[in-house]
Coordinates of C-alpha atoms in Angstrom, one line a residue:
M506 CA -18.4 -10.5 6.3
I507 CA -19.8 -11.6 9.6
F508 CA -19.2 -9.8 12.8
F509 CA -19.5 -12.0 15.9
W510 CA -19.3 -11.3 19.6
S511 CA -20.0 -14.4 21.6
S512 CA -22.9 -14.4 24.0
L513 CA -22.5 -17.9 25.5
F514 CA -20.5 -16.6 28.4
I515 CA -22.6 -13.6 29.2
N516 CA -24.4 -15.2 32.1
S517 CA -21.1 -16.0 33.8
I518 CA -19.6 -12.6 33.4
K519 CA -20.4 -11.6 37.0
I520 CA -18.2 -14.5 38.1
S521 CA -15.4 -13.2 35.9
R522 CA -15.7 -9.7 37.5
L523 CA -15.7 -11.2 41.0
V524 CA -12.4 -12.9 40.1
F525 CA -11.0 -9.6 38.8
L526 CA -12.0 -7.9 42.1
F527 CA -10.3 -10.7 44.1
I528 CA -7.1 -10.4 42.1
V529 CA -7.0 -6.6 42.5
G530 CA -7.9 -6.8 46.2
C531 CA -5.2 -9.4 47.0
S532 CA -2.3 -7.7 45.2
P533 CA -0.3 -4.6 46.0
V534 CA -1.3 -2.8 42.8
Q535 CA 0.5 0.4 43.8
N536 CA 3.8 -1.5 43.7
Q537 CA 3.2 -3.0 40.3
N538 CA 3.7 -1.7 36.8
N539 CA 0.7 0.2 35.5
N540 CA 0.2 -2.3 32.7
I541 CA -1.0 -4.9 35.3
A542 CA -3.7 -2.6 36.6
I543 CA -4.7 -1.6 33.0
F544 CA -4.8 -5.3 32.0
K545 CA -7.3 -6.0 34.8
S546 CA -9.4 -2.9 34.1
Y547 CA -9.9 -4.0 30.5
Q548 CA -11.7 -7.1 31.7
A549 CA -9.4 -9.4 30.0
T550 CA -11.4 -12.5 30.9
E551 CA -14.3 -11.2 28.8
V552 CA -11.9 -10.6 25.8
F553 CA -10.4 -14.1 26.1
A554 CA -13.9 -15.7 26.5
A555 CA -15.2 -14.0 23.4
G556 CA -12.2 -15.0 21.4
Y557 CA -12.0 -18.6 22.7
T558 CA -15.7 -19.1 22.1
G559 CA -15.6 -17.7 18.5
I560 CA -12.6 -19.9 17.6
S561 CA -14.0 -23.1 19.0
E562 CA -17.4 -22.6 17.4
K563 CA -16.4 -21.3 14.0
Y564 CA -13.0 -22.5 13.0
I565 CA -13.2 -24.8 9.9
D566 CA -11.8 -27.8 11.8
D567 CA -12.9 -28.9 15.3
I568 CA -10.7 -27.5 18.1
S569 CA -11.4 -27.7 21.8
I570 CA -11.4 -24.8 24.3
E571 CA -8.7 -26.6 26.2
D572 CA -6.3 -26.7 23.2
I573 CA -7.1 -23.1 22.3
A574 CA -6.4 -21.8 25.8
I575 CA -3.1 -23.8 26.2
E576 CA -1.7 -22.5 22.9
G577 CA -2.8 -19.0 23.9
I578 CA -1.0 -19.1 27.2
R579 CA 2.1 -20.5 25.6
G580 CA 2.0 -17.5 23.3
L581 CA 3.2 -15.3 26.2
G582 CA 6.6 -16.9 25.6
T583 CA 6.9 -14.9 22.3
I584 CA 7.2 -11.7 24.4
D585 CA 9.6 -13.2 26.9
P586 CA 11.2 -16.7 26.1
D587 CA 12.1 -17.1 29.8
L588 CA 8.4 -17.7 30.5
T589 CA 7.6 -21.4 30.1
I590 CA 4.5 -23.5 30.6
S591 CA 4.5 -27.1 31.8
F592 CA 2.1 -29.6 33.2
S593 CA 2.1 -32.1 36.1
R594 CA -0.3 -34.6 37.6
A595 CA -2.8 -33.0 40.0
S596 CA -2.2 -33.7 43.7
N597 CA -5.5 -35.7 44.0
N598 CA -4.2 -38.2 41.5
L599 CA -7.7 -38.5 39.9
R600 CA -6.5 -37.9 36.4
A601 CA -3.3 -37.4 34.6
I602 CA -1.9 -36.3 31.2
N603 CA -2.6 -39.0 28.6
V604 CA -0.3 -40.1 25.7
N605 CA -1.8 -37.5 23.4
N606 CA -0.8 -34.7 25.8
K607 CA -4.4 -34.0 26.6
I608 CA -4.8 -32.5 30.1
L609 CA -6.8 -34.7 32.4
N610 CA -7.2 -32.9 35.7
S611 CA -3.5 -31.9 35.7
E612 CA -1.9 -28.7 36.9
I613 CA -0.5 -26.0 34.7
I614 CA 2.7 -24.5 35.9
L615 CA 4.1 -21.1 34.8
S616 CA 7.9 -20.7 35.3
F617 CA 10.2 -17.8 34.8
Q618 CA 13.9 -18.5 34.2
G619 CA 13.3 -22.0 35.5
K620 CA 11.6 -20.9 38.7
E621 CA 8.0 -21.7 39.4
I622 CA 5.7 -18.6 39.5
I623 CA 2.2 -20.0 39.6
R624 CA 0.6 -23.4 39.7
K625 CA -3.1 -23.9 38.9
E626 CA -5.3 -26.9 38.4
T627 CA -6.7 -27.1 34.9
P628 CA -10.4 -26.7 34.3
P629 CA -12.7 -29.1 32.5
S630 CA -11.7 -29.2 28.8
D631 CA -14.9 -27.4 27.6
D632 CA -15.3 -24.8 30.3
I633 CA -14.9 -21.5 28.4
N634 CA -15.2 -19.2 31.4
K635 CA -12.8 -21.1 33.7
W636 CA -10.1 -21.4 30.9
S637 CA -10.6 -17.6 30.3
I638 CA -10.1 -16.8 34.0
L639 CA -7.1 -19.1 34.1
T640 CA -5.6 -17.3 31.1
T641 CA -6.0 -14.0 32.9
E642 CA -4.5 -15.3 36.1
I643 CA -1.4 -16.7 34.4
S644 CA -1.0 -13.5 32.3
V645 CA -1.0 -11.3 35.5
A646 CA 1.4 -13.7 37.2
A647 CA 3.7 -13.5 34.1
M648 CA 3.6 -9.7 34.1
R649 CA 4.7 -9.6 37.8
A650 CA 7.6 -12.0 37.0
S651 CA 8.8 -10.7 33.6
P652 CA 10.1 -7.2 33.1
E653 CA 9.7 -7.6 29.4
L654 CA 6.0 -8.5 29.8
R655 CA 5.5 -5.6 32.2
S656 CA 6.9 -3.1 29.7
A657 CA 4.8 -4.6 26.8
S658 CA 1.6 -2.8 25.8
L659 CA -1.7 -4.3 26.6
E660 CA -2.4 -5.0 22.9
S661 CA 1.0 -6.9 22.7
V662 CA -0.2 -9.2 25.4
Y663 CA -3.6 -9.9 23.7
E664 CA -1.7 -10.3 20.4
A665 CA 0.7 -12.8 21.9
I666 CA -2.1 -14.9 23.4
F667 CA -4.4 -14.9 20.4
D668 CA -1.5 -15.4 17.9
G669 CA -0.3 -18.3 20.0
V670 CA -3.6 -20.0 19.1
L671 CA -4.1 -18.8 15.6
S672 CA -0.6 -19.3 14.3
N673 CA -1.1 -23.1 14.8
L674 CA -4.3 -23.1 12.7
D675 CA -3.5 -21.5 9.3
I676 CA -1.8 -18.5 7.8
F677 CA -5.0 -16.6 7.2
S678 CA -6.3 -16.7 10.8
R679 CA -4.9 -13.9 12.9
Y680 CA -5.6 -11.2 15.5
F681 CA -5.8 -7.5 15.0
G682 CA -5.6 -5.0 17.8
A683 CA -8.2 -2.2 18.2
E684 CA -6.3 0.3 16.1
E685 CA -5.6 -2.0 13.2
A686 CA -9.1 -3.5 13.4
L687 CA -10.6 0.0 13.0
R688 CA -8.5 0.5 9.8
N689 CA -9.7 -2.9 8.5
R690 CA -13.3 -2.0 9.2
N691 CA -12.8 1.3 7.3
K692 CA -11.4 -0.5 4.3
R693 CA -14.2 -3.1 4.3
D694 CA -17.1 -0.8 5.1
G695 CA -16.0 2.7 4.3
F696 CA -15.8 5.5 6.8
G697 CA -16.9 9.0 7.7
G698 CA -14.7 11.3 5.8
I699 CA -14.6 14.0 3.2
G700 CA -13.0 12.1 0.2
I701 CA -9.4 13.3 -0.3
R702 CA -6.0 11.6 -0.6
F703 CA -3.0 13.6 0.6
E704 CA 0.7 13.5 1.1
E705 CA 3.0 15.4 3.4
L706 CA 4.9 18.3 1.8
N707 CA 6.9 20.8 3.8
G708 CA 5.2 19.6 7.0
L709 CA 1.6 20.1 5.7
P710 CA -0.9 17.6 4.2
V711 CA -1.2 18.5 0.5
I712 CA -4.2 17.1 -1.5
V713 CA -3.1 14.8 -4.3
S714 CA -6.6 13.7 -5.4
V715 CA -10.2 14.5 -4.7
L716 CA -12.6 11.5 -5.0
K717 CA -15.6 12.0 -7.2
D718 CA -19.0 12.7 -5.7
T719 CA -17.7 13.3 -2.2
P720 CA -18.0 16.3 0.2
A721 CA -14.5 17.4 -0.7
E722 CA -15.4 17.7 -4.4
M723 CA -18.7 19.5 -3.7
A724 CA -16.9 21.9 -1.3
G725 CA -14.5 22.9 -4.1
L726 CA -11.3 21.4 -2.8
L727 CA -8.7 20.8 -5.5
R728 CA -5.5 18.9 -6.0
G729 CA -2.6 20.9 -4.7
D730 CA -4.5 22.6 -1.8
S731 CA -2.5 22.5 1.4
I732 CA -4.5 22.0 4.6
T733 CA -3.2 24.1 7.5
H734 CA -5.9 23.7 10.2
I735 CA -8.6 21.2 11.0
N736 CA -11.3 22.6 13.3
G737 CA -9.0 25.4 14.2
N738 CA -6.1 23.2 15.2
G739 CA -2.9 23.5 13.3
V740 CA -1.8 20.3 11.5
K741 CA 1.8 21.2 10.5
G742 CA 4.2 18.5 11.5
L743 CA 1.5 15.9 12.3
K744 CA 1.9 12.4 11.1
K745 CA -0.4 11.1 8.3
R746 CA -2.4 8.9 10.6
E747 CA -2.9 11.8 13.0
V748 CA -4.3 13.9 10.2
L749 CA -6.5 11.1 9.1
G750 CA -7.8 10.8 12.7
L751 CA -8.9 14.4 12.5
L752 CA -10.4 14.1 9.1
H753 CA -12.4 11.0 9.8
G754 CA -15.4 11.0 12.1
P755 CA -19.1 10.2 12.4
I756 CA -21.1 10.5 9.2
H757 CA -23.1 13.7 8.9
T758 CA -20.8 15.6 11.3
Q759 CA -19.3 18.9 10.3
I760 CA -15.5 19.6 9.9
E761 CA -13.9 23.0 9.4
L762 CA -10.8 23.2 7.1
T763 CA -8.4 26.0 6.6
F764 CA -6.4 25.6 3.4
I765 CA -4.1 27.5 1.1
R766 CA -4.1 27.3 -2.7
P767 CA -1.2 28.4 -4.9
T768 CA -3.5 30.6 -7.0
I769 CA -5.0 32.5 -4.1
Q770 CA -3.2 34.9 -1.7
K771 CA -5.1 34.3 1.6
P772 CA -6.0 31.1 3.4
R773 CA -9.6 30.0 3.0
I774 CA -11.9 28.4 5.6
I775 CA -14.7 26.1 4.6
S776 CA -17.1 23.8 6.4
V777 CA -17.6 20.2 5.1
L778 CA -20.1 17.6 6.1
R779 CA -18.6 14.2 6.5
A780 CA -20.1 11.4 4.5
H781 CA -19.7 7.6 4.1
I782 CA -16.6 7.3 1.9
F783 CA -16.0 4.2 -0.1
P784 CA -12.6 4.4 -1.9
D785 CA -13.1 3.5 -5.6
S786 CA -11.3 0.2 -6.2
I787 CA -11.7 0.3 -10.0
T788 CA -10.0 2.2 -12.7
Q789 CA -11.2 2.2 -16.3
T790 CA -9.9 2.8 -19.8
I791 CA -11.8 2.5 -23.1
S792 CA -10.1 1.9 -26.4
N793 CA -11.3 0.7 -29.8
G794 CA -14.7 -0.3 -28.2
I795 CA -13.0 -2.4 -25.5
I796 CA -13.6 -1.6 -21.8
E797 CA -10.6 -2.5 -19.6
L798 CA -11.5 -2.4 -15.9
T799 CA -8.7 -2.8 -13.3
L800 CA -10.1 -4.0 -10.0
K801 CA -7.6 -3.3 -7.2
S802 CA -9.6 -5.0 -4.4
F803 CA -13.2 -5.9 -3.4
N804 CA -14.7 -3.4 -0.9
Q805 CA -18.4 -2.6 -0.1
N806 CA -18.6 -0.4 -3.2
T807 CA -16.8 -2.5 -5.8
A808 CA -19.9 -4.1 -7.5
R809 CA -21.8 -0.8 -7.5
S810 CA -18.9 1.0 -9.0
L811 CA -18.4 -1.7 -11.7
S812 CA -22.1 -1.6 -12.5
Q813 CA -22.0 2.1 -13.0
K814 CA -18.9 2.0 -15.1
L815 CA -20.4 -0.7 -17.4
E816 CA -23.6 1.2 -17.8
D817 CA -21.8 4.4 -18.6
A818 CA -19.6 2.6 -21.1
R819 CA -22.5 0.9 -22.8
N820 CA -24.4 4.2 -23.1
L821 CA -21.2 5.8 -24.5
L822 CA -20.3 3.1 -27.0
G823 CA -23.7 1.6 -27.9
E824 CA -23.3 -0.9 -30.7
N825 CA -19.6 -0.1 -31.0
M826 CA -19.0 -1.9 -27.7
K827 CA -16.8 -5.0 -28.4
G828 CA -16.0 -6.6 -25.1
I829 CA -14.7 -6.3 -21.5
I830 CA -11.4 -7.0 -19.9
L831 CA -11.4 -7.5 -16.1
D832 CA -7.8 -7.0 -14.9
L833 CA -7.5 -8.8 -11.6
R834 CA -3.7 -9.0 -11.6
G835 CA -2.3 -8.1 -8.2
N836 CA -5.8 -8.1 -6.7
P837 CA -5.6 -9.6 -3.1
G838 CA -9.3 -10.1 -2.8
G839 CA -11.7 -8.7 -0.2
L840 CA -15.4 -9.2 0.5
L841 CA -16.9 -12.5 -0.7
K842 CA -20.3 -11.0 -1.3
Q843 CA -18.9 -8.3 -3.5
S844 CA -17.2 -10.8 -5.7
V845 CA -20.5 -12.6 -6.0
K846 CA -22.2 -9.4 -7.0
V847 CA -19.5 -8.7 -9.6
V848 CA -20.1 -12.1 -11.2
D849 CA -23.8 -11.5 -11.1
L850 CA -23.3 -8.5 -13.3
L851 CA -22.2 -10.8 -16.1
L852 CA -24.4 -13.9 -15.5
T853 CA -28.1 -14.2 -15.7
Q854 CA -28.5 -17.5 -13.9
G855 CA -26.8 -20.5 -12.4
M856 CA -24.2 -21.2 -9.7
I857 CA -21.5 -18.7 -8.8
I858 CA -19.8 -20.2 -5.8
S859 CA -20.6 -22.3 -2.7
T860 CA -18.9 -22.4 0.7
Q861 CA -18.4 -25.4 3.0
G862 CA -17.4 -25.3 6.7
R863 CA -18.2 -26.8 10.1
H864 CA -20.5 -24.1 11.3
S865 CA -24.0 -24.1 9.9
D866 CA -23.8 -20.5 8.9
S867 CA -20.7 -21.2 6.8
L868 CA -22.7 -23.4 4.4
N869 CA -23.8 -21.2 1.5
Q870 CA -24.6 -21.4 -2.1
Y871 CA -24.6 -18.3 -4.3
E872 CA -26.6 -18.2 -7.5
A873 CA -26.7 -15.7 -10.3
G874 CA -29.9 -13.8 -10.9
G875 CA -28.9 -10.6 -12.5
R876 CA -28.6 -9.3 -16.0
D877 CA -25.6 -9.5 -18.2
L878 CA -24.3 -5.9 -18.5
A879 CA -21.9 -7.1 -21.2
V880 CA -25.0 -8.2 -23.2
G881 CA -23.2 -11.5 -24.3
L882 CA -20.1 -9.8 -25.6
P883 CA -16.7 -11.4 -25.0
V884 CA -15.1 -11.1 -21.6
A885 CA -11.5 -11.8 -20.7
V886 CA -10.1 -12.0 -17.1
L887 CA -6.4 -11.3 -16.4
L888 CA -4.8 -13.2 -13.5
D889 CA -1.4 -13.5 -11.9
G890 CA 0.2 -15.0 -8.8
K891 CA -1.0 -12.2 -6.6
S892 CA -4.7 -12.6 -7.6
A893 CA -6.4 -14.1 -4.6
S894 CA -9.6 -14.8 -2.7
A895 CA -12.4 -12.7 -4.1
A896 CA -10.5 -12.2 -7.3
E897 CA -10.2 -16.0 -7.7
I898 CA -14.0 -16.4 -7.1
V899 CA -14.7 -14.1 -10.0
A900 CA -12.3 -15.9 -12.3
A901 CA -13.4 -19.4 -11.3
A902 CA -17.1 -18.6 -11.7
L903 CA -16.7 -17.0 -15.1
Q904 CA -14.4 -19.7 -16.3
D905 CA -16.5 -22.6 -15.0
R906 CA -19.7 -21.0 -16.5
S907 CA -17.9 -20.5 -19.8
R908 CA -18.5 -16.8 -19.6
A909 CA -14.9 -15.6 -19.9
V910 CA -11.4 -16.6 -21.1
I911 CA -8.8 -16.5 -18.4
I912 CA -5.4 -15.2 -19.4
G913 CA -2.2 -15.0 -17.3
T914 CA -0.6 -17.3 -14.7
T915 CA -2.0 -19.6 -12.0
S916 CA -3.5 -17.5 -9.3
F917 CA -2.5 -17.4 -5.6
G918 CA -4.8 -20.2 -4.4
K919 CA -6.6 -18.7 -1.4
G920 CA -9.8 -20.7 -1.5
S921 CA -10.8 -20.2 2.1
V922 CA -13.2 -17.7 3.6
Q923 CA -12.6 -15.8 6.8
T924 CA -15.2 -14.5 9.2
V925 CA -14.5 -11.6 11.6
I926 CA -15.0 -12.0 15.4
R927 CA -15.2 -8.6 17.0
L928 CA -14.0 -8.6 20.6
P929 CA -15.0 -6.5 23.6
N930 CA -11.7 -4.6 23.4
N931 CA -12.7 -3.6 19.8
G932 CA -9.9 -5.9 18.4
E933 CA -10.8 -8.5 15.9
I934 CA -10.0 -12.1 15.1
Q935 CA -10.0 -13.0 11.4
L936 CA -10.8 -16.7 11.4
T937 CA -10.9 -19.3 8.6
W938 CA -14.3 -20.9 8.7
S939 CA -15.1 -22.3 5.2
R940 CA -13.6 -23.3 1.9
L941 CA -14.8 -22.2 -1.5
V942 CA -16.2 -24.7 -4.1
T943 CA -16.4 -23.6 -7.7
P944 CA -19.4 -24.3 -10.0
S945 CA -17.7 -27.3 -11.5
G946 CA -17.1 -28.7 -8.0
Y947 CA -13.4 -28.3 -7.2
M948 CA -11.8 -26.5 -4.3
F949 CA -9.0 -24.1 -5.4
H950 CA -7.5 -23.6 -2.0
G951 CA -3.7 -24.3 -2.4
L952 CA -4.3 -24.9 -6.1
G953 CA -5.4 -21.6 -7.7
I954 CA -7.2 -20.9 -10.9
R955 CA -5.5 -22.2 -14.1
P956 CA -5.8 -19.8 -17.2
E957 CA -6.7 -21.2 -20.6
I958 CA -4.0 -19.0 -21.9
C959 CA -0.9 -19.3 -19.8
T960 CA 1.7 -16.5 -20.0
S961 CA 4.2 -17.7 -17.3
G962 CA 7.7 -16.7 -18.3
L963 CA 6.6 -15.0 -21.5
T964 CA 7.0 -11.3 -22.4
N965 CA 5.8 -10.6 -25.9
N966 CA 4.2 -11.8 -29.2
S967 CA 0.5 -12.3 -28.2
E968 CA -0.5 -13.7 -31.6
K969 CA 2.2 -16.5 -31.4
I970 CA 1.0 -17.4 -27.9
I971 CA -2.6 -17.7 -29.1
R972 CA -1.6 -19.9 -32.0
Q973 CA 0.3 -22.2 -29.6
V974 CA -2.8 -22.5 -27.5
I975 CA -4.8 -23.5 -30.5
N976 CA -2.2 -26.1 -31.6
K977 CA -2.0 -27.6 -28.0
R978 CA -5.8 -27.7 -27.5
E979 CA -6.0 -31.3 -26.4
K980 CA -3.1 -31.0 -24.0
I981 CA -4.6 -27.8 -22.4
L982 CA -8.1 -29.4 -22.3
K983 CA -6.7 -32.4 -20.4
M984 CA -4.9 -30.1 -18.0
L985 CA -8.0 -28.1 -17.2
T986 CA -10.0 -31.4 -16.8
N987 CA -7.4 -32.8 -14.3
W988 CA -7.4 -29.4 -12.5
R989 CA -11.1 -29.8 -11.7
K990 CA -10.7 -33.4 -10.7
V991 CA -7.8 -33.3 -8.3
T992 CA -8.8 -33.8 -4.6
L993 CA -8.1 -31.3 -1.9
N994 CA -5.8 -33.7 0.0
D995 CA -3.6 -34.7 -3.0
K996 CA -1.0 -32.0 -2.3
L997 CA 1.6 -33.6 -4.5
K998 CA -0.6 -33.7 -7.6
R999 CA -1.9 -30.2 -6.9
A1000 CA 1.7 -28.9 -6.8
K1001 CA 2.5 -30.7 -10.1
L1002 CA -0.6 -29.1 -11.7
R1003 CA 0.4 -25.6 -10.5
N1004 CA 3.8 -26.1 -12.0
T1005 CA 2.3 -26.5 -15.5
C1006 CA 1.6 -22.7 -15.4
P1007 CA 3.8 -21.3 -12.6
S1008 CA 2.4 -18.6 -10.5
E1009 CA 4.0 -15.2 -11.2
R1010 CA 3.5 -11.5 -10.5
R1011 CA 2.8 -10.0 -13.9
L1012 CA 3.2 -6.3 -14.6
E1013 CA 3.6 -6.4 -18.4
D1014 CA 1.0 -5.5 -21.0
L1015 CA 1.2 -9.0 -22.6
E1016 CA -2.0 -10.3 -21.0
S1017 CA -3.9 -7.2 -22.0
S1018 CA -2.8 -7.4 -25.6
I1019 CA -3.8 -11.0 -25.8
A1020 CA -7.2 -10.2 -24.4
K1021 CA -7.7 -7.4 -26.9
Y1022 CA -6.6 -9.7 -29.8
L1023 CA -9.2 -12.3 -28.7
I1024 CA -12.0 -9.8 -28.3
T1025 CA -11.4 -8.4 -31.8
H1026 CA -11.2 -11.9 -33.3
P1027 CA -14.5 -13.5 -32.2
S1028 CA -13.8 -17.0 -33.8
I1029 CA -10.5 -17.3 -32.0
Y1030 CA -12.1 -16.1 -28.7
Q1031 CA -14.8 -18.7 -29.1
H1032 CA -12.1 -21.4 -29.6
A1033 CA -10.4 -20.4 -26.4
L1034 CA -13.7 -20.3 -24.5
E1035 CA -14.5 -23.8 -25.6
L1036 CA -11.5 -25.1 -23.7
S1037 CA -13.3 -24.3 -20.5
T1038 CA -16.7 -25.6 -21.8
D1039 CA -15.2 -28.9 -22.9
S1040 CA -13.1 -29.5 -19.8
N1041 CA -16.3 -28.8 -17.7
A1042 CA -18.2 -31.4 -19.7
A1043 CA -15.6 -34.0 -18.8
N1044 CA -16.5 -33.6 -15.2
Y1045 CA -20.2 -34.3 -15.5

C-alpha cells in the first residue's frame, strides 16, 4: 500500500500561509465560533492541496483540479443544504461557462438560504494552489453564514469536502479522518501494543484472549485477568477505545499494568514492553491429513503466518499430509502484496496478477518465484459473495494457473486497487488507482471469480453436487471460457454471467465437505481441476 503526500505545491505554501494571515487579520475572530479559528490554524489550504493533487494525479480516470475542487465545495451542502453553489460570467466578459458546464473565467457564488455570501473569480483549471485557497475561503465564509457548519467539527468539514469529490468517482474511494485513519494504519501495519483482546465486564477490561508470542504472553497474562490500572491510572468505566489508547503506544516503550486474577487474592503489578503487534488473521484445523486454513483478512502478517502454519503442518503430518483448504469465505481483502505473497507460497513460477492504471506507478506485474509449500498436493479454495479484493486475487491466480479448485459462489467482484494518500492533518484518502488483471487476461471488477463447483442455493449432499459437475462438464467449461472472454464494458453480459452462480454469503459446511471429498478422491479432484485448465486453453 502506497502512502503519498503531495510535494508539488510545497514551493507555494508560503503564499497559502500569507492568505491565511490575511483572512485572520481581516476578520473579527473573537466574535466568531471557535471552529473558524481552528479551521484556519489547521492550514486547511495545505490539506486541500495535498488531497486535490493526489486525486488528480493518481485516480484511475483523468479528472481535472477544477472538477475536483468544484465537487468538493459543493460537498459543504451535505452539512447544511441551505448552502448552495452557483456560477456566473465574470465581469470582464473574457470567458464564460461553456455547454459542458466547464468554468471559463466565471465567478463562483456561495449563497445561504438564497442570499449571496461570497463571490470569487474562478482560478485557471489546473492551478492547484489557487483552487485550494478558494476552497478554504469559501469554507470560512460558509462557516460564518451557517450555524450548522459552525457547530460541525473540523473533521466533518474535511469529510464533507473530500467526500463531495470522492462520492462522484466510485464506491471504494473515500476520505478517513485522522482518528479513523490511525485505526486503518494499525490494521494494515500493526501497532505498538502488548497482544491482548479484552471485553468490558463490570466496568473493567477483562482479557478474553492473549495472542501468541506477544509481550502479554511472555509477561504471564491470562484469559480472565481484569485490568484495573494502566500506568497507575484507574481504568474502571473507561470506554474500550480509551483503554486501547492507553495500551497502544510507541514500540519498545514500557507500560505498567495492575490486574486482578480470580485465583489470586491481591492485585498484581507488572511491567510490559510494547512490541509491534500483528493480529493473526488465520485460524487452522487439521483433520484426516487435510489442513483447513481460514483467512479472515490480509494484513502485513498474513503471508508470514500462513507460511509458518503450512511448515508446521507439513512437519507434523509428513507423508500423511493430503491437501490444503483455503477458506476465503467472508474475507473482505486487504493488502495486495500480501495476497501475492500468499499465492507465491503455492506456486513456483509464472504470473500471479497484474495491475493497470493511469499513473505509471500503478502499472505492475507480479510473478511467482517461491516454493510450493503444499508440495504439489491438492488445494481447494472456498469463496462466497463476501470474498473480495485480495481474497479474489488469490482465488483467480490459483484458478487460472490450475493450482486449485474453486468451490462456492461467485465472489464480490472488487477488482480495483486503492492507494492511500496521507494528508497533512493525518487523515487519509483511499483512492482507486488501478484495476486487476488475472493471469488469463480478464478483469474481474464487477464480475467476480466463478467457482468450478457452484453451491449457490444448495445446502447438502456434496457427493451429488460433485457428480452434477462431472455430468455438466461441457456446460461449465463453456461458462468459464466466456467468463474469461467478456469485456469490462459489457455490463449486461457480465451480469448474466454472474447470475449463473449467484453471489451469496455462505456460512454452511457444504463447501468444506466438498473440498475434503475432492482432496480424498484424487481422480475426481483432477477432473474438477481440468475445468480451469481447459477453459484457460480456450483463451490462448
